[in-house]
mmCIF file of C-alpha atoms in Angstrom:
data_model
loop_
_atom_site.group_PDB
_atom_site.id
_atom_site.type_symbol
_atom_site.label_atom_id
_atom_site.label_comp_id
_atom_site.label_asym_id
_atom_site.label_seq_id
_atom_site.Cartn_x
_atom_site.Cartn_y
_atom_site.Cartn_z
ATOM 1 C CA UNK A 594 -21.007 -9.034 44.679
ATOM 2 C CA UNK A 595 -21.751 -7.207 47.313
ATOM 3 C CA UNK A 596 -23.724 -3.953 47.696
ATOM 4 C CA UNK A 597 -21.957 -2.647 44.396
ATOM 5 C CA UNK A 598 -18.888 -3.517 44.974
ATOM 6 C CA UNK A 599 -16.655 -7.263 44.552
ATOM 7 C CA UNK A 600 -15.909 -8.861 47.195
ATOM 8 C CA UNK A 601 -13.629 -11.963 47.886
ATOM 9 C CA UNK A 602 -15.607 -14.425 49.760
ATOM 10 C CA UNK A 603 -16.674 -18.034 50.069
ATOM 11 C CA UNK A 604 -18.440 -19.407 47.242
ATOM 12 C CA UNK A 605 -17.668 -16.913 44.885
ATOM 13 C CA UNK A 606 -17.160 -19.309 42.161
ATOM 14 C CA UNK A 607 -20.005 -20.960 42.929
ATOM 15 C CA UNK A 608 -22.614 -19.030 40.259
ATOM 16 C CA UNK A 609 -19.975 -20.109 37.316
ATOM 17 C CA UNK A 610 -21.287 -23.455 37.532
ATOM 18 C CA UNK A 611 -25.490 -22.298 38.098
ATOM 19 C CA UNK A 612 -24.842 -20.396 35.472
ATOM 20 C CA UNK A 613 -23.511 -23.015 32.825
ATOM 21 C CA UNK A 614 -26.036 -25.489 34.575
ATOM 22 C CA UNK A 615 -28.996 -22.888 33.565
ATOM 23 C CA UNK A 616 -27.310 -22.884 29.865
ATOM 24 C CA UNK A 617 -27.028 -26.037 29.411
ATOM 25 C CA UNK A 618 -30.557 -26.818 30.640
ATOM 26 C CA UNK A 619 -31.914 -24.003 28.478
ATOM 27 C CA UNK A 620 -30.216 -25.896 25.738
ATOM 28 C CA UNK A 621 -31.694 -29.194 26.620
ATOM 29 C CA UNK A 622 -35.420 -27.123 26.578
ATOM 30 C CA UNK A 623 -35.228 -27.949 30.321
ATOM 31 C CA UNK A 624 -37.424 -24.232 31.918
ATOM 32 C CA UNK A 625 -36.628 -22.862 34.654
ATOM 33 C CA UNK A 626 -38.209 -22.771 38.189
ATOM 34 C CA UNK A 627 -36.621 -19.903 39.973
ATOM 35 C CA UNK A 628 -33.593 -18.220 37.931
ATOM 36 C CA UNK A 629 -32.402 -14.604 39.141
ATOM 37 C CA UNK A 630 -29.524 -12.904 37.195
ATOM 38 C CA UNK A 631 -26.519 -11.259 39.219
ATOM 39 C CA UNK A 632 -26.978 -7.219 39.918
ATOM 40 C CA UNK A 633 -24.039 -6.232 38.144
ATOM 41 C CA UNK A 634 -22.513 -8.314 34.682
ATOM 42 C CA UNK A 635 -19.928 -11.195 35.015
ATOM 43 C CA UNK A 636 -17.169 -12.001 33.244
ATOM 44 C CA UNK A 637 -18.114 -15.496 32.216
ATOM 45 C CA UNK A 638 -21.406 -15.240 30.447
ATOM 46 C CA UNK A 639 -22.970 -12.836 28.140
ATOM 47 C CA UNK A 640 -25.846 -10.398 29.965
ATOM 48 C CA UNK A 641 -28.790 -12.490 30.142
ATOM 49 C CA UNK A 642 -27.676 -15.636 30.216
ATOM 50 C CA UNK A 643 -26.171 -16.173 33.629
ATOM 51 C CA UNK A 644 -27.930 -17.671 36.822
ATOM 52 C CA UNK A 645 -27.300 -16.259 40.660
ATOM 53 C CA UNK A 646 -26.854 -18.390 43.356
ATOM 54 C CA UNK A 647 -26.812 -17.401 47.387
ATOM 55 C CA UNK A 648 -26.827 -19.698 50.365
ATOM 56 C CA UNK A 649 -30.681 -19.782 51.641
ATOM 57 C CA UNK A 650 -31.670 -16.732 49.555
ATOM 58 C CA UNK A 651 -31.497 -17.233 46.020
ATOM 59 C CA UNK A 652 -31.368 -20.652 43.938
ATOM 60 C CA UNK A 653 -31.756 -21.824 40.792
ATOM 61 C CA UNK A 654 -34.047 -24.751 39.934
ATOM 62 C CA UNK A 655 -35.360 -26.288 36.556
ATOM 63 C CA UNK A 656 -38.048 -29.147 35.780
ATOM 64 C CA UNK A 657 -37.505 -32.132 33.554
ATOM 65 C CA UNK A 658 -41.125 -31.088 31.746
ATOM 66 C CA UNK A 659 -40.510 -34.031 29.163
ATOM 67 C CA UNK A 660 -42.246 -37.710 29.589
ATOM 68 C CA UNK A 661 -38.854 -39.068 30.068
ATOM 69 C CA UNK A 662 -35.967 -38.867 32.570
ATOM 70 C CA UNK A 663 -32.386 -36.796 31.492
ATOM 71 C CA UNK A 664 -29.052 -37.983 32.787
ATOM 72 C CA UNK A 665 -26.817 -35.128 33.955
ATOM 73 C CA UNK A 666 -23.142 -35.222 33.535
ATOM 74 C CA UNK A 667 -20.592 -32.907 34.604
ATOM 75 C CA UNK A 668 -16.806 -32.810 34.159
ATOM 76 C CA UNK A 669 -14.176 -30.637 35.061
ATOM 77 C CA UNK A 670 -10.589 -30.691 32.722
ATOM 78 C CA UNK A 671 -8.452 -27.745 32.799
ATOM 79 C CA UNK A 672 -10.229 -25.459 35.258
ATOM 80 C CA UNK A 673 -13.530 -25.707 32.871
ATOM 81 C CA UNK A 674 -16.809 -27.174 33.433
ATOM 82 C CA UNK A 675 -18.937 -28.948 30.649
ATOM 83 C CA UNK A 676 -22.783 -30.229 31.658
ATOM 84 C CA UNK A 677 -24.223 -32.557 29.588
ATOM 85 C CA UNK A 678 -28.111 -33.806 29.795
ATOM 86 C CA UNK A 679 -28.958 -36.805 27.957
ATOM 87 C CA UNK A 680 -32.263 -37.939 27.462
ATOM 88 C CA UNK A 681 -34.044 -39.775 24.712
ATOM 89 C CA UNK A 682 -33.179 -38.450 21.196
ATOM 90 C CA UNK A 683 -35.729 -39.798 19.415
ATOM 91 C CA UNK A 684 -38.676 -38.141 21.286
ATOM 92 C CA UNK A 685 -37.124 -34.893 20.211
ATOM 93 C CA UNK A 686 -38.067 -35.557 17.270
ATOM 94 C CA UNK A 687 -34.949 -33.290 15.359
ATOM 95 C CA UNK A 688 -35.745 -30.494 17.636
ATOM 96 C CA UNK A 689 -32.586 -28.871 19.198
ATOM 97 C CA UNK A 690 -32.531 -25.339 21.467
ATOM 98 C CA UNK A 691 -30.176 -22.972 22.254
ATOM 99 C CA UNK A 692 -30.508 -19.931 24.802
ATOM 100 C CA UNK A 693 -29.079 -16.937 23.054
ATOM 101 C CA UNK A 694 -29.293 -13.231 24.422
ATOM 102 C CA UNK A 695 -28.990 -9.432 23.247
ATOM 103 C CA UNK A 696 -28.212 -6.239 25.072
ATOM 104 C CA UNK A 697 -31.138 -3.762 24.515
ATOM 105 C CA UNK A 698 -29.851 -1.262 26.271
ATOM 106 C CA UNK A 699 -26.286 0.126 28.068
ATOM 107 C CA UNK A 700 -26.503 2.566 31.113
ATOM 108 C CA UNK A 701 -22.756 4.424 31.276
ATOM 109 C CA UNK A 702 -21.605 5.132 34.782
ATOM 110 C CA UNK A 703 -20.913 8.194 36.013
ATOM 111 C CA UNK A 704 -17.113 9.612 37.352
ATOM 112 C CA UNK A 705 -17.186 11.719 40.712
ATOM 113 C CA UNK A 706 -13.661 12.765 40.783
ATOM 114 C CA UNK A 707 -12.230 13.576 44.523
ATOM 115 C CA UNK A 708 -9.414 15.845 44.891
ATOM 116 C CA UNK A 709 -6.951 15.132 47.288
ATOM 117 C CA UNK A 710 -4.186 16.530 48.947
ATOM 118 C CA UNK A 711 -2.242 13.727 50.508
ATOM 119 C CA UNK A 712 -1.697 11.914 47.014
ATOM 120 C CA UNK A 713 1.362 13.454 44.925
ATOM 121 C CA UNK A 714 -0.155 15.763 41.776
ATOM 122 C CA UNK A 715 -0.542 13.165 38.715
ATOM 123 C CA UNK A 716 -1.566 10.110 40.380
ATOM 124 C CA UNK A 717 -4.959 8.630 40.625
ATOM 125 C CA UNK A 718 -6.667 6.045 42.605
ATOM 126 C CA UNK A 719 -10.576 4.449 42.645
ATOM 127 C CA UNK A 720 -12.884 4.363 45.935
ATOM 128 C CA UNK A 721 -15.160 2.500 43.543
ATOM 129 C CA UNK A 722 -14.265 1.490 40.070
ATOM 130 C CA UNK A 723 -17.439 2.605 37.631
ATOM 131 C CA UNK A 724 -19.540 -0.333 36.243
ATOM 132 C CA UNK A 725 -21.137 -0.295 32.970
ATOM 133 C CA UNK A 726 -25.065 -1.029 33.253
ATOM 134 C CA UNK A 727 -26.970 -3.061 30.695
ATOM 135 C CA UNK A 728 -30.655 -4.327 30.157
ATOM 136 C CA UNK A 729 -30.493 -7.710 28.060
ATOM 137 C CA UNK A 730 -33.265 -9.709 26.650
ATOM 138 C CA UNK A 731 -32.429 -13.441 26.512
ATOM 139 C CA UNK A 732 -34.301 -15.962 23.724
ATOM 140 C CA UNK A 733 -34.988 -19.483 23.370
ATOM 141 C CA UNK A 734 -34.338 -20.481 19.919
ATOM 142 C CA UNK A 735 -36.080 -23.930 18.141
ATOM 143 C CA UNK A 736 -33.978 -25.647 15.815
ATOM 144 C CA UNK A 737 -36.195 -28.309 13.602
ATOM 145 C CA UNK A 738 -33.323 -30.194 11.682
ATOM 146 C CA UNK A 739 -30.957 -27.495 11.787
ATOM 147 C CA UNK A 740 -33.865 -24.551 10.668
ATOM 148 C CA UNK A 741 -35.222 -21.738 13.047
ATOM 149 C CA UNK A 742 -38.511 -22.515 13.470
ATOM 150 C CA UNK A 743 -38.976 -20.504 16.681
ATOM 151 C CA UNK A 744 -37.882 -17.743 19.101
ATOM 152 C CA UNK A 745 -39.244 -17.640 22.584
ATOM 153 C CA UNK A 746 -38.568 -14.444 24.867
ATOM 154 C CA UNK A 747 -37.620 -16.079 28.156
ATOM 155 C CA UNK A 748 -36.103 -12.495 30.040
ATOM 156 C CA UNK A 749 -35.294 -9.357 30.878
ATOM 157 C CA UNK A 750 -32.484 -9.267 32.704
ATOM 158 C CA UNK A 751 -31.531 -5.276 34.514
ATOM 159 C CA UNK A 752 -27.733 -4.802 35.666
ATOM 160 C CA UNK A 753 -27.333 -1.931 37.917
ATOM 161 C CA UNK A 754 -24.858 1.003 36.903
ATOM 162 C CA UNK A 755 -22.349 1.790 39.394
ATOM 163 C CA UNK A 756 -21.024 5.390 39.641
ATOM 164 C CA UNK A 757 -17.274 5.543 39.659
ATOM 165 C CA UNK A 758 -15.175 7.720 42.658
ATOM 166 C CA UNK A 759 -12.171 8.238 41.501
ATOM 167 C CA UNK A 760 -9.208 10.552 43.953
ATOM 168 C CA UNK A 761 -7.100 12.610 42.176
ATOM 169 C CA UNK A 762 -3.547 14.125 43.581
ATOM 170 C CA UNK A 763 -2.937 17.428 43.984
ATOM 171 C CA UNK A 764 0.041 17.638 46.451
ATOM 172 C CA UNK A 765 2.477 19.601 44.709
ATOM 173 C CA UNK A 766 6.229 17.398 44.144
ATOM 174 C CA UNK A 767 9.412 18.910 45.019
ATOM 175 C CA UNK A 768 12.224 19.077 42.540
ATOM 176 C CA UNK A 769 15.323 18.709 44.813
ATOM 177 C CA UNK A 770 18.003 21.222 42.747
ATOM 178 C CA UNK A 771 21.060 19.571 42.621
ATOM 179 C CA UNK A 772 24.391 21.995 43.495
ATOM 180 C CA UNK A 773 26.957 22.221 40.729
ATOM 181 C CA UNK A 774 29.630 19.988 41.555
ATOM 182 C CA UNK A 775 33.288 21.672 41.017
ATOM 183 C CA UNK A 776 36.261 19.638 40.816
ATOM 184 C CA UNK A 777 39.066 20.025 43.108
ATOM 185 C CA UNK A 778 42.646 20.140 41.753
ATOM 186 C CA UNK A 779 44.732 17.351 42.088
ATOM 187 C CA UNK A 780 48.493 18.550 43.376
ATOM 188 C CA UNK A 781 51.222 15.673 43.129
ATOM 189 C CA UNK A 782 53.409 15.657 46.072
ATOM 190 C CA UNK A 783 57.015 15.550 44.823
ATOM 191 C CA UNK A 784 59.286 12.255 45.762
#
């Protein structure tokens, strides 16, 4: 992202795998450090659960806050990436976690529509495609054995709204009229 708009660029990709490192972490009851969402939704996590990442600016970082050390383990099969912390099993003592978010509340995007003369009437094209806005509230649920036994509120996460321009053609079409063909006689020439 950038401004409010997508952008191809170098290390694009890169926030797919902060993002499923700051799930999986959250799952292993591993807190974050420094975690900032994206300004606009992605496509690969649910609002509230993703992590932003940006050369010298933004990072994310997480502690190992148990008395033990964890062993991180990544793999990529099939163009998707699975992390893995292991750690000492016993010392959690049945206790599993999993980060789990909800939307609280949706900000629709507004449509400025442009009309323009040098685009045939009927057609349509975006300056800036609109973006659906969203607050989300992300959790940290305890499992003891399998049982809820706690829900910690870990953020709240804003996505910006972007407002949609959208050009609209009003350049009237010609209809060519086609002539009505006649036919010509045929003569035969005698032999």
């Amino acid at each position: 992202y950038v401004g409010n708009k997508v952008e191809q660029g170098i290390g694009g990709g890169i926030c797919q795998t902060s993002s499923t490192l700051y799930a999986a972490a959250m799952n292993a009851n591993l807190r974050s450090v420094s975690r900032r969402n994206h300004s606009m939704t992605v496509s690969y996590m649910p609002a509230g659960m993703d992590a932003t990442v940006s050369w010298g600016t933004i990072d994310y970082q997480f502690k190992n806050n148990y008395d033990f050390p964890v062993y991180i383990q990544t793999v990529t099969a099939n163009r998707n990436l699975t992390i893995s912390f292991y750690g000492n099993g016993a010392a959690m003592e049945g206790k599993t976690y999993k980060l789990t978010s909800e939307v609280v509340k949706t900000i629709e995007p507004s449509t400025k529509v442009i009309e323009d003369n040098t685009m045939n009437e009927g057609t349509t094209s975006w300056d800036v495609k609109p973006v659906t806005g969203y607050v989300a509230k992300s959790y940290l649920v305890t499992y003891q054995n399998g049982v809820e036994i706690n829900r910690e509120a870990v953020a709240t996460d804003n996505y910006i709204a972007v407002n949609g321009v959208m050009r609209k053609g009003t350049k009237k079409v010609e209809v060519k009229k086609e002539e009505p063909k006649t036919e010509v006689p045929k003569t035969e020439e005698p032999a």
